[in-house]
Amino acid sequence: MTAIDAALTEAKSNFAAKRPITRQLHDRAANVMPGGNTRTVLYTAPFPIRVAKAEGSALTDVDGHRYLDLLGEYSAGIYGHSHPKIVAAVRAALDVGLNFGAHHGKEIELAEVLTGRFNMELIRFTNSGTEANMMALCAARCFTGRSKIMPMNGGYHGGTLYFSHGASPINAPFDCVLGHYNNVSPTRDLIVSNAKDLAAVILEPMLGGGGGITASPEFLQMLREETSRRGIILIFDEVMTSRLHPGGLSAALHVEPDLKTLGKYIGGGMSFGAFGGRRDIMELFDPGRPDALPHAGTFNNNTLTMTAGHAAMTDIFTPEACLELNARGDRLRTALNDLFMHYQVRMTALGRGSMISIHPVSGSVTIPEELQKADKQLRQLLFLDLLDQGIYIAERGFMALSLVVTDDDCKKLVGAVERHINQRRELLV
Ligand SMILES: *Cc1c(COP(=O)(O)O)cnc(C)c1O
């Protein structure tokens, strides 16, 4: 048994000993759901925390432990829990009715706000980011009359569009050519050699789930040039990254794709997804056309999402609030990296603005392959050590600050990470 094994075994048994009710409920859940789980990313060993109540930036689990929530629902929980303006919007939606099976006014209002803010000519709504990406990819295939798509190694576009460590076995059966994130010339070569079959290139302008690596200007410029030249549709998955700048990350990086996808926080915390962009592509979905592409979805324009999303984007996550939140995140990331430098430990904080990922690697990281070999046990140890100090992040080290996280909360995290370093020093150098 290595020193890391021993530390982790002890941290897990400490975690379990403090959570008898959580364990009981986990066992019960496992009778009816595989592994007691219905969303893989939420599973952590020995068993995940189980929340009884959430408020503002606080979670309370079923055993009564309180946590500062820095996970922020993997970036979807940007408003904090039960924001009064969201609660009011949801109440208002309940009063008019949930699903009409018909058009209504709120969907226009939300579409107007989003197309304006994220520079899209036309937009359509879905129920999830996964669906938005599926629709954008299929639209690109129909528009170009080509079949292949190019995602990037390390990219995540939903449960059936997952390309970390290669392609997931449950991916949708697209004919994929896997690009190399931030690696200009091999990716250019793949685009050139597949050009006549390639319908779309899809990527996150910053890898979110993939660890917080931002696309380099040279890489994005190459993709924009090569796709434009060859009639390939460039799709930016901004499901996470749209929160990093008032106009989305593509605006901050000054590269405009042909299509964008949105999701997560934009629905105010309700199920949400959207895809949109160039008019000539999106117009294919105009049902008044004889050759229209169909786009179904029972809940696409449900009033709960449309109303909460509109309130959230106009009254809470204003451009000013967006800038302030991301500045706070930048300060926190700097504070963490200063700490790692000070203690000379093999840790680094990546990301941008309000999205931060702590990794057990040192030095600068520019391609996802450098993260894929990081020690998973060290990630688990940090996760459990932070839980023990009342802080909740993702096991993979991911955090997404919500608007109710304060500078004091950020200090609390830095202090907790410092205690982790002091306690585990010999494992981290
Ligand atoms: C979460 C996420 C998705 C999938 O969105 P769901 O609503 O969970 O289906 C797609 N792309 C990115 C970049 C994401 O972070």
Coordinates of C-alpha atoms and ligand atoms in Angstrom, one line a residue:
M1 CA 0.0 0.0 0.0
T2 CA 1.4 3.4 -1.0
A3 CA 1.3 6.5 1.2
I4 CA -1.5 7.9 -1.1
D5 CA -3.5 4.6 -0.8
A6 CA -3.2 4.8 3.0
A7 CA -4.2 8.4 3.2
L8 CA -7.2 7.9 0.9
T9 CA -8.4 4.8 2.7
E10 CA -8.3 6.7 6.0
A11 CA -10.1 9.7 4.5
K12 CA -12.9 7.5 3.1
S13 CA -13.5 5.7 6.3
N14 CA -13.5 9.1 8.2
F15 CA -16.1 10.3 5.6
A16 CA -18.3 7.2 6.0
A17 CA -18.1 7.2 9.8
K18 CA -19.5 10.7 9.9
R19 CA -22.4 9.9 7.6
P20 CA -24.5 7.0 8.8
I21 CA -27.8 8.3 7.4
T22 CA -26.2 9.1 4.0
R23 CA -24.9 5.5 3.9
Q24 CA -28.2 4.1 4.7
L25 CA -29.9 6.1 1.9
H26 CA -27.2 5.2 -0.5
D27 CA -27.8 1.5 0.1
R28 CA -31.5 2.0 -0.4
A29 CA -30.9 3.9 -3.6
A30 CA -28.7 1.1 -4.9
N31 CA -31.7 -1.3 -4.7
V32 CA -33.5 0.6 -7.4
M33 CA -30.8 2.5 -9.4
P34 CA -27.5 1.1 -10.6
G35 CA -24.9 2.2 -8.0
G36 CA -27.7 4.2 -6.4
N37 CA -27.1 6.8 -9.1
T38 CA -28.9 8.5 -12.0
R39 CA -26.2 11.0 -13.0
T40 CA -22.7 9.5 -13.2
V41 CA -20.7 12.6 -12.4
L42 CA -22.4 12.9 -9.0
Y43 CA -21.0 9.5 -7.8
T44 CA -18.0 9.7 -5.5
A45 CA -16.5 6.9 -3.4
P46 CA -17.2 5.5 -0.9
F47 CA -20.7 7.0 -1.5
P48 CA -21.8 10.5 -2.4
I49 CA -23.1 13.2 -0.1
R50 CA -26.9 13.5 -0.2
V51 CA -28.4 16.9 0.2
A52 CA -31.4 17.6 2.4
K53 CA -31.6 21.4 1.9
A54 CA -29.9 24.2 -0.1
E55 CA -29.9 27.9 0.5
G56 CA -27.8 30.7 -1.0
S57 CA -24.3 29.2 -1.1
A58 CA -24.9 26.6 1.6
L59 CA -25.8 22.9 1.3
T60 CA -26.9 20.8 4.2
D61 CA -26.7 17.0 3.9
V62 CA -29.0 14.4 5.4
D63 CA -26.6 13.9 8.3
G64 CA -26.7 17.6 9.2
H65 CA -23.3 18.6 7.8
R66 CA -23.2 22.0 6.2
Y67 CA -21.0 22.8 3.2
L68 CA -20.0 25.9 1.3
D69 CA -21.2 25.1 -2.2
L70 CA -18.4 26.0 -4.6
L71 CA -19.4 23.4 -7.2
G72 CA -22.3 25.6 -8.3
E73 CA -24.1 22.7 -10.0
Y74 CA -21.2 22.3 -12.5
S75 CA -21.8 25.9 -13.6
A76 CA -25.6 25.7 -13.9
G77 CA -26.2 27.1 -10.4
I78 CA -24.8 30.6 -11.0
Y79 CA -27.6 32.3 -9.1
G80 CA -27.1 30.5 -5.8
H81 CA -29.8 28.3 -4.3
S82 CA -33.4 29.6 -4.3
H83 CA -32.6 33.2 -5.5
P84 CA -35.7 35.2 -4.6
K85 CA -36.1 36.6 -8.1
I86 CA -36.0 33.1 -9.6
V87 CA -38.5 31.8 -7.0
A88 CA -40.8 34.7 -7.9
A89 CA -40.5 34.0 -11.7
V90 CA -41.2 30.3 -11.1
R91 CA -44.3 31.3 -9.0
A92 CA -45.4 33.6 -11.8
A93 CA -45.1 30.8 -14.3
L94 CA -47.1 28.4 -12.1
D95 CA -49.8 31.0 -12.0
V96 CA -50.2 31.2 -15.8
G97 CA -49.8 27.4 -16.4
L98 CA -46.8 25.1 -17.1
N99 CA -47.2 23.7 -20.5
F100 CA -49.7 25.0 -23.0
G101 CA -49.0 22.8 -26.0
A102 CA -48.9 26.1 -27.8
H103 CA -46.8 29.2 -28.5
H104 CA -46.7 32.0 -25.9
G105 CA -45.0 35.3 -25.2
K106 CA -42.2 34.4 -22.8
E107 CA -40.4 32.3 -25.4
I108 CA -40.1 35.4 -27.6
E109 CA -38.7 37.5 -24.8
L110 CA -36.1 34.9 -23.9
A111 CA -35.1 34.4 -27.5
E112 CA -34.7 38.2 -27.9
V113 CA -32.5 38.5 -24.9
L114 CA -30.3 35.6 -25.8
T115 CA -29.8 36.4 -29.5
G116 CA -28.9 40.0 -28.5
R117 CA -26.5 39.0 -25.8
F118 CA -24.8 36.2 -27.6
N119 CA -24.8 37.5 -31.1
M120 CA -27.0 34.8 -32.8
E121 CA -29.3 35.6 -35.7
L122 CA -31.8 32.9 -34.9
I123 CA -32.2 30.5 -32.0
R124 CA -34.2 27.4 -31.0
F125 CA -34.7 25.9 -27.5
T126 CA -34.1 22.4 -26.3
N127 CA -34.3 20.7 -22.9
S128 CA -30.6 20.2 -22.3
G129 CA -27.2 21.1 -23.6
T130 CA -26.7 17.6 -24.9
E131 CA -29.8 18.0 -27.1
A132 CA -28.7 21.4 -28.2
N133 CA -25.4 19.9 -29.4
M134 CA -27.1 17.0 -31.1
M135 CA -29.4 19.4 -33.0
A136 CA -26.5 21.7 -34.0
L137 CA -24.4 18.8 -35.3
C138 CA -27.4 17.4 -37.2
A139 CA -28.2 20.8 -38.6
A140 CA -24.6 21.1 -39.8
R141 CA -24.8 17.7 -41.5
C142 CA -28.0 18.6 -43.3
F143 CA -26.8 22.0 -44.3
T144 CA -23.5 20.8 -45.7
G145 CA -24.8 17.4 -47.0
R146 CA -21.7 15.8 -45.4
S147 CA -21.6 13.2 -42.7
K148 CA -18.5 13.4 -40.5
I149 CA -18.0 15.6 -37.5
M150 CA -14.8 16.7 -35.7
P151 CA -15.0 17.0 -31.9
M152 CA -11.8 17.5 -29.9
N153 CA -10.0 15.1 -27.6
G154 CA -10.9 16.3 -24.1
G155 CA -14.2 17.8 -25.2
Y156 CA -17.5 17.3 -23.5
H157 CA -20.8 18.0 -25.3
G158 CA -23.2 15.8 -23.3
G159 CA -23.6 12.2 -22.2
T160 CA -23.7 10.9 -25.8
L161 CA -21.0 13.3 -27.0
Y162 CA -18.2 12.7 -24.6
F163 CA -14.6 12.7 -25.9
S164 CA -12.3 12.6 -22.8
H165 CA -9.7 9.8 -23.1
G166 CA -11.1 9.1 -26.6
A167 CA -14.7 8.6 -27.3
S168 CA -17.2 7.2 -24.8
P169 CA -18.7 3.7 -25.6
I170 CA -22.2 5.2 -25.3
N171 CA -21.7 8.1 -27.7
A172 CA -24.2 8.7 -30.5
P173 CA -22.9 6.9 -33.5
F174 CA -21.6 9.9 -35.5
D175 CA -18.7 9.3 -37.8
C176 CA -16.1 11.2 -35.8
V177 CA -12.6 12.5 -36.6
L178 CA -11.1 13.5 -33.3
G179 CA -9.2 16.8 -33.4
H180 CA -6.3 17.6 -31.0
Y181 CA -7.3 20.6 -28.7
N182 CA -4.8 23.4 -29.0
N183 CA -2.6 21.4 -31.3
V184 CA -2.6 23.4 -34.5
S185 CA -0.9 21.5 -37.2
P186 CA -2.1 17.9 -36.6
T187 CA -5.6 19.2 -36.3
R188 CA -5.3 21.3 -39.5
D189 CA -4.0 18.2 -41.3
L190 CA -7.1 16.3 -40.2
I191 CA -9.4 19.0 -41.4
V192 CA -7.7 19.2 -44.7
S193 CA -7.6 15.5 -45.3
N194 CA -11.3 15.0 -44.3
A195 CA -12.6 18.3 -45.8
K196 CA -15.0 16.8 -48.3
D197 CA -16.8 14.7 -45.8
L198 CA -16.6 17.0 -42.8
A199 CA -19.8 18.8 -41.8
A200 CA -18.8 20.4 -38.6
V201 CA -16.0 21.1 -36.1
I202 CA -17.3 21.4 -32.6
L203 CA -15.4 22.5 -29.5
E204 CA -15.7 24.4 -26.2
P205 CA -13.7 27.6 -26.4
M206 CA -12.5 26.6 -22.9
L207 CA -12.6 22.9 -21.9
G208 CA -15.0 22.9 -18.9
G209 CA -15.4 19.3 -17.8
G210 CA -12.0 18.7 -19.5
G211 CA -10.3 20.8 -16.8
G212 CA -10.2 24.5 -17.6
I213 CA -7.9 24.7 -20.6
T214 CA -8.7 27.7 -22.8
A215 CA -8.3 27.4 -26.6
S216 CA -5.3 29.4 -27.8
P217 CA -5.8 32.3 -30.2
E218 CA -3.7 30.4 -32.9
F219 CA -5.8 27.3 -32.6
L220 CA -9.1 29.2 -32.9
Q221 CA -7.9 31.3 -35.7
M222 CA -6.8 28.2 -37.6
L223 CA -10.2 26.5 -37.0
R224 CA -12.0 29.6 -38.2
E225 CA -9.9 30.0 -41.3
E226 CA -9.9 26.3 -42.3
T227 CA -13.6 25.8 -41.7
S228 CA -14.6 29.0 -43.6
R229 CA -12.4 28.1 -46.5
R230 CA -13.9 24.6 -46.8
G231 CA -17.6 25.2 -46.1
I232 CA -17.4 23.3 -42.7
I233 CA -19.7 24.6 -39.9
L234 CA -17.8 25.8 -36.9
I235 CA -19.8 25.2 -33.7
F236 CA -18.8 26.6 -30.3
D237 CA -20.3 24.7 -27.3
E238 CA -20.8 27.6 -24.9
V239 CA -23.0 25.6 -22.6
M240 CA -20.6 26.4 -19.8
T241 CA -18.4 29.2 -21.2
S242 CA -21.1 31.7 -22.1
R243 CA -21.0 32.7 -18.4
L244 CA -17.4 33.9 -18.7
H245 CA -18.1 37.2 -20.5
P246 CA -21.3 39.2 -21.1
G247 CA -21.3 38.1 -24.8
G248 CA -20.0 34.6 -24.1
L249 CA -16.4 33.4 -24.4
S250 CA -16.4 33.7 -28.2
A251 CA -16.9 37.5 -27.8
A252 CA -14.0 37.7 -25.3
L253 CA -11.8 35.7 -27.7
H254 CA -12.9 37.6 -30.8
V255 CA -13.8 34.5 -32.8
E256 CA -17.3 34.0 -34.2
P257 CA -18.4 30.5 -34.9
D258 CA -21.3 29.7 -37.3
L259 CA -23.4 28.1 -34.6
K260 CA -23.4 28.3 -30.8
T261 CA -25.0 26.1 -28.2
L262 CA -26.1 27.2 -24.8
G263 CA -27.4 25.5 -21.7
K264 CA -26.9 25.1 -17.9
Y265 CA -27.4 28.4 -16.0
I266 CA -29.4 30.2 -18.7
G267 CA -32.7 28.6 -17.8
G268 CA -32.5 30.0 -14.3
G269 CA -31.9 26.5 -12.9
M270 CA -34.7 24.8 -14.9
S271 CA -33.8 22.2 -17.7
F272 CA -32.5 24.2 -20.6
G273 CA -30.6 24.1 -23.8
A274 CA -30.5 26.2 -27.0
F275 CA -28.7 26.3 -30.3
G276 CA -28.5 29.1 -32.8
G277 CA -26.4 31.4 -35.0
R278 CA -26.3 31.9 -38.7
R279 CA -29.7 32.6 -40.3
D280 CA -29.1 30.6 -43.4
I281 CA -28.5 27.4 -41.3
M282 CA -31.1 28.0 -38.7
E283 CA -33.8 28.8 -41.3
L284 CA -33.7 25.2 -42.3
F285 CA -36.0 24.7 -39.2
D286 CA -38.6 27.1 -40.4
P287 CA -41.7 24.8 -40.3
G288 CA -43.4 27.0 -43.0
R289 CA -40.9 25.7 -45.6
P290 CA -41.9 22.6 -47.5
D291 CA -38.5 21.1 -46.9
A292 CA -38.2 22.1 -43.3
L293 CA -36.1 20.1 -40.9
P294 CA -38.2 18.9 -38.0
H295 CA -37.2 19.8 -34.5
A296 CA -39.3 18.3 -31.8
G297 CA -39.3 18.5 -28.0
T298 CA -42.4 18.4 -25.8
F299 CA -40.8 20.8 -23.2
N300 CA -38.8 23.0 -25.6
N301 CA -40.9 26.2 -24.7
N302 CA -42.2 25.2 -21.3
T303 CA -43.2 28.4 -19.4
L304 CA -41.2 27.5 -16.3
T305 CA -37.8 27.6 -18.1
M306 CA -38.8 30.5 -20.4
T307 CA -40.0 32.7 -17.5
A308 CA -37.2 31.8 -15.0
G309 CA -34.5 32.1 -17.8
H310 CA -35.8 35.5 -18.8
A311 CA -35.8 36.8 -15.2
A312 CA -32.4 35.4 -14.6
M313 CA -30.7 36.9 -17.7
T314 CA -32.3 40.3 -17.5
D315 CA -32.6 40.9 -13.8
I316 CA -29.8 38.8 -12.1
F317 CA -27.0 37.8 -14.5
T318 CA -26.6 41.3 -16.0
P319 CA -23.4 42.1 -17.9
E320 CA -22.2 44.0 -14.8
A321 CA -22.9 41.0 -12.5
C322 CA -21.1 38.8 -15.1
L323 CA -18.0 40.9 -15.1
E324 CA -17.9 41.2 -11.3
L325 CA -18.3 37.4 -10.8
N326 CA -15.6 36.6 -13.2
A327 CA -13.2 39.1 -11.6
R328 CA -13.8 37.4 -8.3
G329 CA -12.9 34.1 -9.8
D330 CA -9.7 35.5 -11.4
R331 CA -8.6 36.7 -7.9
L332 CA -9.4 33.3 -6.4
R333 CA -7.4 31.4 -9.1
T334 CA -4.5 33.7 -8.6
A335 CA -4.6 33.3 -4.8
L336 CA -4.6 29.5 -5.2
N337 CA -1.7 29.5 -7.6
D338 CA 0.2 31.8 -5.3
L339 CA -0.4 29.3 -2.5
F340 CA 0.9 26.4 -4.6
M341 CA 3.9 28.4 -5.6
H342 CA 4.6 29.3 -2.0
Y343 CA 4.5 25.7 -0.8
Q344 CA 6.2 24.4 -4.0
V345 CA 3.5 21.6 -4.4
R346 CA 2.5 19.8 -7.5
M347 CA -0.8 21.5 -7.9
T348 CA -2.2 24.1 -10.2
A349 CA -5.5 26.0 -10.7
L350 CA -6.7 26.3 -14.3
G351 CA -9.7 27.9 -15.8
R352 CA -10.9 31.4 -16.5
G353 CA -13.1 33.8 -14.6
S354 CA -15.6 32.1 -12.3
M355 CA -14.7 28.6 -13.4
I356 CA -11.7 27.1 -11.6
S357 CA -10.2 23.6 -11.7
I358 CA -7.6 22.5 -9.3
H359 CA -5.3 19.7 -10.6
P360 CA -2.5 17.6 -9.1
V361 CA 0.0 18.6 -11.7
S362 CA 2.6 21.4 -11.8
G363 CA 3.5 24.0 -14.4
S364 CA 1.5 25.4 -17.2
V365 CA -1.0 23.1 -18.9
T366 CA -2.0 23.8 -22.5
I367 CA -3.3 20.5 -23.8
P368 CA -5.8 18.0 -22.3
E369 CA -3.5 15.1 -22.5
E370 CA -1.4 16.6 -19.7
L371 CA -4.4 16.4 -17.4
Q372 CA -5.5 13.0 -18.4
K373 CA -2.5 11.4 -16.7
A374 CA -2.9 13.3 -13.4
D375 CA -3.2 11.1 -10.2
K376 CA -6.9 10.4 -9.6
Q377 CA -6.3 9.5 -6.0
L378 CA -4.8 12.9 -5.2
R379 CA -8.0 14.4 -6.7
Q380 CA -10.1 12.2 -4.4
L381 CA -8.0 13.2 -1.4
L382 CA -8.4 16.9 -2.0
F383 CA -12.2 16.4 -2.5
L384 CA -12.6 14.5 0.8
D385 CA -10.3 16.8 2.7
L386 CA -12.3 19.8 1.6
L387 CA -15.6 18.1 2.4
D388 CA -14.3 17.4 5.9
Q389 CA -13.7 21.2 6.2
G390 CA -17.2 22.0 5.0
I391 CA -16.5 22.8 1.4
Y392 CA -18.1 21.1 -1.6
I393 CA -16.3 21.0 -5.0
A394 CA -16.4 18.4 -7.8
E395 CA -14.2 15.4 -7.2
R396 CA -12.3 16.2 -10.4
G397 CA -11.3 19.6 -8.8
F398 CA -13.9 21.7 -10.7
M399 CA -15.5 24.7 -9.1
A400 CA -18.0 27.3 -10.6
L401 CA -18.6 30.3 -8.3
S402 CA -22.1 31.4 -7.9
L403 CA -23.2 35.1 -7.5
V404 CA -23.7 34.6 -3.8
V405 CA -20.2 33.4 -3.1
T406 CA -18.3 36.1 -1.3
D407 CA -14.7 37.2 -1.0
D408 CA -14.8 35.7 2.5
D409 CA -16.0 32.4 1.1
C410 CA -13.0 32.5 -1.3
K411 CA -10.7 33.1 1.6
K412 CA -12.2 30.1 3.4
L413 CA -11.4 27.9 0.4
V414 CA -7.8 29.1 0.2
G415 CA -7.4 28.4 4.0
A416 CA -8.9 24.9 3.6
V417 CA -6.6 24.1 0.6
E418 CA -3.6 25.4 2.7
R419 CA -4.6 23.0 5.5
H420 CA -4.8 20.2 3.0
I421 CA -1.3 21.0 1.7
N422 CA 0.1 21.1 5.3
Q423 CA -1.5 17.8 6.2
R424 CA -0.5 16.0 2.9
R425 CA 2.7 17.9 2.1
E426 CA 4.8 14.8 1.4
L427 CA 2.3 13.4 -1.1
L428 CA 2.2 16.7 -3.0
V429 CA 5.8 17.8 -3.6
Ligands
LIG1 C1 -23.1 20.2 -19.3 C2 -22.6 20.4 -20.6 C3 -23.3 19.9 -21.7 C4 -24.5 19.0 -21.6 O1 -25.6 19.8 -21.0 P1 -26.8 18.9 -20.3 O2 -27.8 20.0 -20.1 O3 -26.2 18.3 -19.1 O4 -27.2 17.9 -21.3 C5 -22.8 20.1 -23.0 N1 -21.7 20.8 -23.2 C6 -20.9 21.3 -22.2 C7 -19.7 22.1 -22.5 C8 -21.4 21.1 -20.9 O5 -20.6 21.6 -19.9

